[in-house]
Amino acid sequence: MLAYKNTIAIIPAGGSGKRMKADIPKQFLELRGVPIIIRTIDKLHKSKMFSKIIIPTHFEWIYFIKENLESRGIDIPVFFVPNGKERQDSIYNALISPYCASADYVLIHDAVRPKLSVDLIKRVVKEVHFYNAVIPVIPAKDTIKIVDKNGFVFKTLDRERLRIVQTPQAFSYIDLRKAYEQVMKLDKVFTDDSAIAEHCGISVKTIEGEERNIKITTPEDME
Ligand code: C5P
């Protein structure tokens, strides 16, 4: 049987959610009576894979999260770090915090993806013990093109090889921290953690993701 090493979860929740056009950041909106971020934390808690959860977020939302977890009996240890300007700044704050000191692996999952299954969380954690860097992906259903700045098609990509990338993504803590330390010196914004790993030469294994694991971004996604 596989003896799992210490895995810490990081849930970035420091975005402002401009595309949602709501008064509050989308991760704190309620979905059928339960805030999105609380649904997400509950899934990670139920997987029993993590010693603790670190949440980079706006300080004014800390009490809201704590209170909601307590009233719902979700008792996994949760620690907060400040959010940053970009998603990668928020994650970096978690990676360099003392809360990560004992981590062998870190799993990073967007607060705004509450629909993932516990099975997916377990598969990602299991596979990171073998591959050191693991991401869930689903096949691209649509044809995807690169266009130029005037809106003309530049190139059509080979759909057979295209994948849509999701979170949770898991990594060896030391490797990811080193990769982040390297890229934080650059003037470059990365949209996910695996792009940072990739940039630093870490080989990233893909596993099967889930159609239901959508990222809630716009009001249509809430429907
Ligand atoms: O903006 P995007 O949809 O890529 O955000 C994905 C996740 O990253 C969200 O959960 C959001 O709250 C978080 N985020 C963050 N800090 C930022 C921007 C986004 O923690 N500065």
mmCIF file of C-alpha atoms and ligand atoms in Angstrom:
data_model
loop_
_atom_site.group_PDB
_atom_site.id
_atom_site.type_symbol
_atom_site.label_atom_id
_atom_site.label_comp_id
_atom_site.label_asym_id
_atom_site.label_seq_id
_atom_site.Cartn_x
_atom_site.Cartn_y
_atom_site.Cartn_z
ATOM 1 C CA MET A 1 0.000 0.000 0.000
ATOM 2 C CA LEU A 2 1.175 3.507 -0.807
ATOM 3 C CA ALA A 3 2.102 5.477 2.327
ATOM 4 C CA TYR A 4 1.144 9.053 1.529
ATOM 5 C CA LYS A 5 3.652 11.765 2.388
ATOM 6 C CA ASN A 6 2.690 15.129 3.856
ATOM 7 C CA THR A 7 0.563 16.967 1.307
ATOM 8 C CA ILE A 8 -0.646 20.500 1.909
ATOM 9 C CA ALA A 9 -3.434 22.073 -0.111
ATOM 10 C CA ILE A 10 -3.340 25.672 -1.306
ATOM 11 C CA ILE A 11 -6.613 27.285 -2.375
ATOM 12 C CA PRO A 12 -6.011 30.626 -4.083
ATOM 13 C CA ALA A 13 -8.966 32.872 -3.237
ATOM 14 C CA GLY A 14 -7.490 36.304 -3.738
ATOM 15 C CA GLY A 15 -9.039 37.251 -7.057
ATOM 16 C CA SER A 16 -11.450 40.134 -7.486
ATOM 17 C CA GLY A 17 -13.753 38.341 -9.932
ATOM 18 C CA LYS A 18 -14.215 41.274 -12.313
ATOM 19 C CA ARG A 19 -15.638 39.047 -15.053
ATOM 20 C CA MET A 20 -18.481 37.987 -12.741
ATOM 21 C CA LYS A 21 -19.743 41.590 -12.487
ATOM 22 C CA ALA A 22 -20.867 40.956 -8.882
ATOM 23 C CA ASP A 23 -20.319 43.174 -5.826
ATOM 24 C CA ILE A 24 -18.194 40.587 -4.083
ATOM 25 C CA PRO A 25 -15.439 38.306 -5.450
ATOM 26 C CA LYS A 26 -16.968 35.246 -7.127
ATOM 27 C CA GLN A 27 -15.424 32.726 -4.708
ATOM 28 C CA PHE A 28 -17.610 34.154 -1.911
ATOM 29 C CA LEU A 29 -20.897 34.095 -3.829
ATOM 30 C CA GLU A 30 -23.443 31.541 -2.667
ATOM 31 C CA LEU A 31 -24.346 28.569 -4.794
ATOM 32 C CA ARG A 32 -27.607 27.097 -3.494
ATOM 33 C CA GLY A 33 -27.037 28.582 -0.039
ATOM 34 C CA VAL A 34 -23.359 27.662 0.407
ATOM 35 C CA PRO A 35 -20.473 30.008 -0.556
ATOM 36 C CA ILE A 36 -18.457 28.622 -3.483
ATOM 37 C CA ILE A 37 -15.181 28.582 -1.536
ATOM 38 C CA ILE A 38 -16.775 26.644 1.323
ATOM 39 C CA ARG A 39 -17.979 23.979 -1.141
ATOM 40 C CA THR A 40 -14.420 23.749 -2.488
ATOM 41 C CA ILE A 41 -12.787 23.487 0.944
ATOM 42 C CA ASP A 42 -15.338 20.842 1.945
ATOM 43 C CA LYS A 43 -14.341 18.642 -1.011
ATOM 44 C CA LEU A 44 -10.665 18.803 -0.049
ATOM 45 C CA HIS A 45 -11.556 18.114 3.578
ATOM 46 C CA LYS A 46 -13.657 15.084 2.586
ATOM 47 C CA SER A 47 -10.773 13.592 0.601
ATOM 48 C CA LYS A 48 -8.763 13.290 3.858
ATOM 49 C CA MET A 49 -5.580 13.757 1.824
ATOM 50 C CA PHE A 50 -4.282 16.948 3.470
ATOM 51 C CA SER A 51 -2.734 17.898 6.790
ATOM 52 C CA LYS A 52 -3.806 21.516 6.325
ATOM 53 C CA ILE A 53 -5.115 24.051 3.842
ATOM 54 C CA ILE A 54 -3.497 27.420 3.115
ATOM 55 C CA ILE A 55 -5.674 30.146 1.648
ATOM 56 C CA PRO A 56 -4.228 33.289 0.087
ATOM 57 C CA THR A 57 -7.033 35.833 0.265
ATOM 58 C CA HIS A 58 -8.140 39.384 1.066
ATOM 59 C CA PHE A 59 -7.806 39.848 4.828
ATOM 60 C CA GLU A 60 -11.371 41.165 5.119
ATOM 61 C CA TRP A 61 -12.754 37.763 4.068
ATOM 62 C CA ILE A 62 -10.880 35.669 6.648
ATOM 63 C CA TYR A 63 -13.584 35.912 9.296
ATOM 64 C CA PHE A 64 -16.277 35.021 6.741
ATOM 65 C CA ILE A 65 -14.419 31.842 5.744
ATOM 66 C CA LYS A 66 -13.631 30.812 9.326
ATOM 67 C CA GLU A 67 -17.190 31.356 10.487
ATOM 68 C CA ASN A 68 -18.664 29.405 7.580
ATOM 69 C CA LEU A 69 -16.303 26.473 8.136
ATOM 70 C CA GLU A 70 -17.030 26.374 11.837
ATOM 71 C CA SER A 71 -20.802 26.529 11.476
ATOM 72 C CA ARG A 72 -20.679 23.640 8.993
ATOM 73 C CA GLY A 73 -18.342 21.512 11.120
ATOM 74 C CA ILE A 74 -15.526 21.514 8.524
ATOM 75 C CA ASP A 75 -12.636 21.135 10.923
ATOM 76 C CA ILE A 76 -9.490 20.758 8.788
ATOM 77 C CA PRO A 77 -6.729 23.206 9.921
ATOM 78 C CA VAL A 78 -6.895 26.296 7.700
ATOM 79 C CA PHE A 79 -4.269 29.068 7.558
ATOM 80 C CA PHE A 80 -4.403 32.383 5.739
ATOM 81 C CA VAL A 81 -1.763 34.362 3.843
ATOM 82 C CA PRO A 82 -2.178 37.680 2.000
ATOM 83 C CA ASN A 83 -3.272 37.576 -1.634
ATOM 84 C CA GLY A 84 -1.087 39.168 -4.306
ATOM 85 C CA LYS A 85 -1.669 41.178 -7.478
ATOM 86 C CA GLU A 86 -1.740 38.139 -9.786
ATOM 87 C CA ARG A 87 -2.727 34.556 -9.034
ATOM 88 C CA GLN A 88 0.944 33.565 -9.053
ATOM 89 C CA ASP A 89 1.729 36.231 -6.413
ATOM 90 C CA SER A 90 -0.980 34.748 -4.186
ATOM 91 C CA ILE A 91 0.400 31.214 -4.589
ATOM 92 C CA TYR A 92 3.943 32.429 -3.963
ATOM 93 C CA ASN A 93 2.855 33.949 -0.643
ATOM 94 C CA ALA A 94 1.557 30.525 0.384
ATOM 95 C CA LEU A 95 4.652 28.649 -0.817
ATOM 96 C CA ILE A 96 7.075 30.829 1.150
ATOM 97 C CA SER A 97 4.906 30.935 4.286
ATOM 98 C CA PRO A 98 5.959 28.968 7.378
ATOM 99 C CA TYR A 99 2.771 26.888 6.978
ATOM 100 C CA CYS A 100 4.375 25.075 4.032
ATOM 101 C CA ALA A 101 7.592 24.225 5.875
ATOM 102 C CA SER A 102 6.737 20.566 6.480
ATOM 103 C CA ALA A 103 5.263 19.861 3.032
ATOM 104 C CA ASP A 104 6.499 17.063 0.782
ATOM 105 C CA TYR A 105 3.865 17.826 -1.841
ATOM 106 C CA VAL A 106 1.518 20.726 -2.478
ATOM 107 C CA LEU A 107 -1.803 20.534 -4.262
ATOM 108 C CA ILE A 108 -3.159 23.769 -5.673
ATOM 109 C CA HIS A 109 -6.847 24.118 -6.458
ATOM 110 C CA ASP A 110 -8.794 27.220 -7.530
ATOM 111 C CA ALA A 111 -11.393 28.336 -4.979
ATOM 112 C CA VAL A 112 -13.788 28.791 -7.900
ATOM 113 C CA ARG A 113 -13.887 25.121 -8.958
ATOM 114 C CA PRO A 114 -16.260 23.597 -6.382
ATOM 115 C CA LYS A 115 -17.616 20.825 -8.630
ATOM 116 C CA LEU A 116 -14.607 18.506 -8.679
ATOM 117 C CA SER A 117 -15.009 15.018 -7.255
ATOM 118 C CA VAL A 118 -13.215 13.619 -4.218
ATOM 119 C CA ASP A 119 -12.026 10.847 -6.538
ATOM 120 C CA LEU A 120 -10.163 13.372 -8.731
ATOM 121 C CA ILE A 121 -8.427 14.851 -5.664
ATOM 122 C CA LYS A 122 -7.326 11.388 -4.571
ATOM 123 C CA ARG A 123 -6.061 10.466 -8.036
ATOM 124 C CA VAL A 124 -3.986 13.645 -8.330
ATOM 125 C CA VAL A 125 -2.417 13.119 -4.885
ATOM 126 C CA LYS A 126 -1.701 9.456 -5.638
ATOM 127 C CA GLU A 127 -0.054 10.228 -8.969
ATOM 128 C CA VAL A 128 2.130 13.055 -7.651
ATOM 129 C CA HIS A 129 3.926 10.442 -5.536
ATOM 130 C CA PHE A 130 5.070 8.863 -8.804
ATOM 131 C CA TYR A 131 5.462 11.808 -11.172
ATOM 132 C CA ASN A 132 6.283 14.840 -8.937
ATOM 133 C CA ALA A 133 4.119 17.135 -11.091
ATOM 134 C CA VAL A 134 0.562 16.181 -12.099
ATOM 135 C CA ILE A 135 -2.305 18.071 -13.756
ATOM 136 C CA PRO A 136 -5.829 16.989 -14.779
ATOM 137 C CA VAL A 137 -6.817 17.698 -18.383
ATOM 138 C CA ILE A 138 -9.790 17.101 -20.661
ATOM 139 C CA PRO A 139 -9.733 16.854 -24.468
ATOM 140 C CA ALA A 140 -10.540 20.015 -26.444
ATOM 141 C CA LYS A 141 -13.945 19.571 -28.105
ATOM 142 C CA ASP A 142 -13.778 22.657 -30.298
ATOM 143 C CA THR A 143 -11.251 23.522 -32.959
ATOM 144 C CA ILE A 144 -8.815 26.088 -31.576
ATOM 145 C CA LYS A 145 -7.077 28.734 -33.686
ATOM 146 C CA ILE A 146 -4.416 31.324 -33.037
ATOM 147 C CA VAL A 147 -5.490 34.695 -34.434
ATOM 148 C CA ASP A 148 -3.462 37.834 -35.113
ATOM 149 C CA LYS A 149 -4.196 41.179 -33.519
ATOM 150 C CA ASN A 150 -6.480 42.176 -36.422
ATOM 151 C CA GLY A 151 -8.647 39.095 -35.942
ATOM 152 C CA PHE A 152 -7.325 37.105 -38.906
ATOM 153 C CA VAL A 153 -6.564 33.425 -38.476
ATOM 154 C CA PHE A 154 -2.861 32.798 -38.137
ATOM 155 C CA LYS A 155 -2.908 29.063 -37.501
ATOM 156 C CA THR A 156 -5.199 26.124 -36.705
ATOM 157 C CA LEU A 157 -3.899 23.844 -33.967
ATOM 158 C CA ASP A 158 -4.055 20.042 -34.144
ATOM 159 C CA ARG A 159 -7.104 19.250 -31.968
ATOM 160 C CA GLU A 160 -6.011 15.674 -31.355
ATOM 161 C CA ARG A 161 -3.157 16.947 -29.219
ATOM 162 C CA LEU A 162 -4.924 19.819 -27.454
ATOM 163 C CA ARG A 163 -6.012 19.519 -23.822
ATOM 164 C CA ILE A 164 -7.913 21.885 -21.546
ATOM 165 C CA VAL A 165 -6.094 22.228 -18.251
ATOM 166 C CA GLN A 166 -7.811 22.176 -14.862
ATOM 167 C CA THR A 167 -6.861 22.259 -11.219
ATOM 168 C CA PRO A 168 -6.158 20.544 -8.767
ATOM 169 C CA GLN A 169 -2.507 20.459 -9.761
ATOM 170 C CA ALA A 170 0.039 18.795 -7.483
ATOM 171 C CA PHE A 171 3.807 19.137 -7.271
ATOM 172 C CA SER A 172 6.822 18.239 -5.209
ATOM 173 C CA TYR A 173 6.979 21.169 -2.786
ATOM 174 C CA ILE A 174 10.713 21.760 -3.147
ATOM 175 C CA ASP A 175 10.600 21.646 -6.947
ATOM 176 C CA LEU A 176 7.653 24.023 -7.205
ATOM 177 C CA ARG A 177 9.074 26.451 -4.691
ATOM 178 C CA LYS A 178 12.362 26.595 -6.600
ATOM 179 C CA ALA A 179 10.479 27.104 -9.872
ATOM 180 C CA TYR A 180 8.447 29.940 -8.347
ATOM 181 C CA GLU A 181 11.591 31.580 -6.954
ATOM 182 C CA GLN A 182 13.002 31.548 -10.480
ATOM 183 C CA VAL A 183 9.962 33.002 -12.261
ATOM 184 C CA MET A 184 9.079 35.624 -9.677
ATOM 185 C CA LYS A 185 12.206 37.472 -10.822
ATOM 186 C CA LEU A 186 10.794 37.688 -14.354
ATOM 187 C CA ASP A 187 8.310 40.226 -15.611
ATOM 188 C CA LYS A 188 5.926 37.529 -16.833
ATOM 189 C CA VAL A 189 2.447 36.404 -15.820
ATOM 190 C CA PHE A 190 1.637 32.679 -15.867
ATOM 191 C CA THR A 191 -1.977 31.513 -15.840
ATOM 192 C CA ASP A 192 -1.401 28.240 -14.024
ATOM 193 C CA ASP A 193 1.178 26.546 -11.842
ATOM 194 C CA SER A 194 2.084 23.878 -14.354
ATOM 195 C CA ALA A 195 3.167 26.613 -16.801
ATOM 196 C CA ILE A 196 5.640 27.760 -14.149
ATOM 197 C CA ALA A 197 6.906 24.203 -13.610
ATOM 198 C CA GLU A 198 7.161 23.737 -17.377
ATOM 199 C CA HIS A 199 9.063 26.999 -17.802
ATOM 200 C CA CYS A 200 11.654 25.701 -15.321
ATOM 201 C CA GLY A 201 12.121 22.375 -17.093
ATOM 202 C CA ILE A 202 9.967 20.214 -14.776
ATOM 203 C CA SER A 203 8.229 17.428 -16.647
ATOM 204 C CA VAL A 204 4.481 17.530 -15.987
ATOM 205 C CA LYS A 205 2.288 14.418 -16.199
ATOM 206 C CA THR A 206 -1.319 14.815 -17.383
ATOM 207 C CA ILE A 207 -4.142 12.647 -16.044
ATOM 208 C CA GLU A 208 -7.836 12.528 -16.912
ATOM 209 C CA GLY A 209 -9.769 15.511 -15.553
ATOM 210 C CA GLU A 210 -13.532 15.983 -15.249
ATOM 211 C CA GLU A 211 -16.032 17.824 -17.469
ATOM 212 C CA ARG A 212 -17.973 18.847 -14.365
ATOM 213 C CA ASN A 213 -14.903 20.530 -12.835
ATOM 214 C CA ILE A 214 -15.622 23.929 -14.392
ATOM 215 C CA LYS A 215 -14.070 27.192 -13.282
ATOM 216 C CA ILE A 216 -16.836 29.576 -12.269
ATOM 217 C CA THR A 217 -15.884 32.768 -14.079
ATOM 218 C CA THR A 218 -18.968 34.460 -15.557
ATOM 219 C CA PRO A 219 -22.652 34.781 -14.489
ATOM 220 C CA GLU A 220 -23.494 32.039 -17.070
ATOM 221 C CA ASP A 221 -21.238 29.595 -15.191
ATOM 222 C CA MET A 222 -23.315 30.180 -12.037
ATOM 223 C CA GLU A 223 -26.423 28.966 -13.904
HETATM 224 O O1 C5P B 1 -8.579 34.872 -12.213
HETATM 225 P P1 C5P B 1 -8.680 33.386 -12.290
HETATM 226 O O2 C5P B 1 -10.050 32.939 -12.686
HETATM 227 O O3 C5P B 1 -7.594 32.712 -13.051
HETATM 228 O O4 C5P B 1 -8.514 32.896 -10.777
HETATM 229 C C1 C5P B 1 -8.341 31.551 -10.408
HETATM 230 C C2 C5P B 1 -8.218 31.481 -8.897
HETATM 231 O O5 C5P B 1 -7.094 32.247 -8.464
HETATM 232 C C3 C5P B 1 -9.444 32.045 -8.171
HETATM 233 O O6 C5P B 1 -9.795 31.162 -7.117
HETATM 234 C C4 C5P B 1 -8.971 33.385 -7.668
HETATM 235 O O7 C5P B 1 -9.608 33.815 -6.474
HETATM 236 C C5 C5P B 1 -7.482 33.141 -7.443
HETATM 237 N N1 C5P B 1 -6.657 34.384 -7.531
HETATM 238 C C6 C5P B 1 -5.828 34.744 -6.457
HETATM 239 N N2 C5P B 1 -5.111 35.933 -6.506
HETATM 240 C C7 C5P B 1 -5.199 36.742 -7.583
HETATM 241 C C8 C5P B 1 -6.018 36.369 -8.697
HETATM 242 C C9 C5P B 1 -6.730 35.186 -8.643
HETATM 243 O O8 C5P B 1 -5.753 34.018 -5.471
HETATM 244 N N3 C5P B 1 -4.505 37.889 -7.597
#
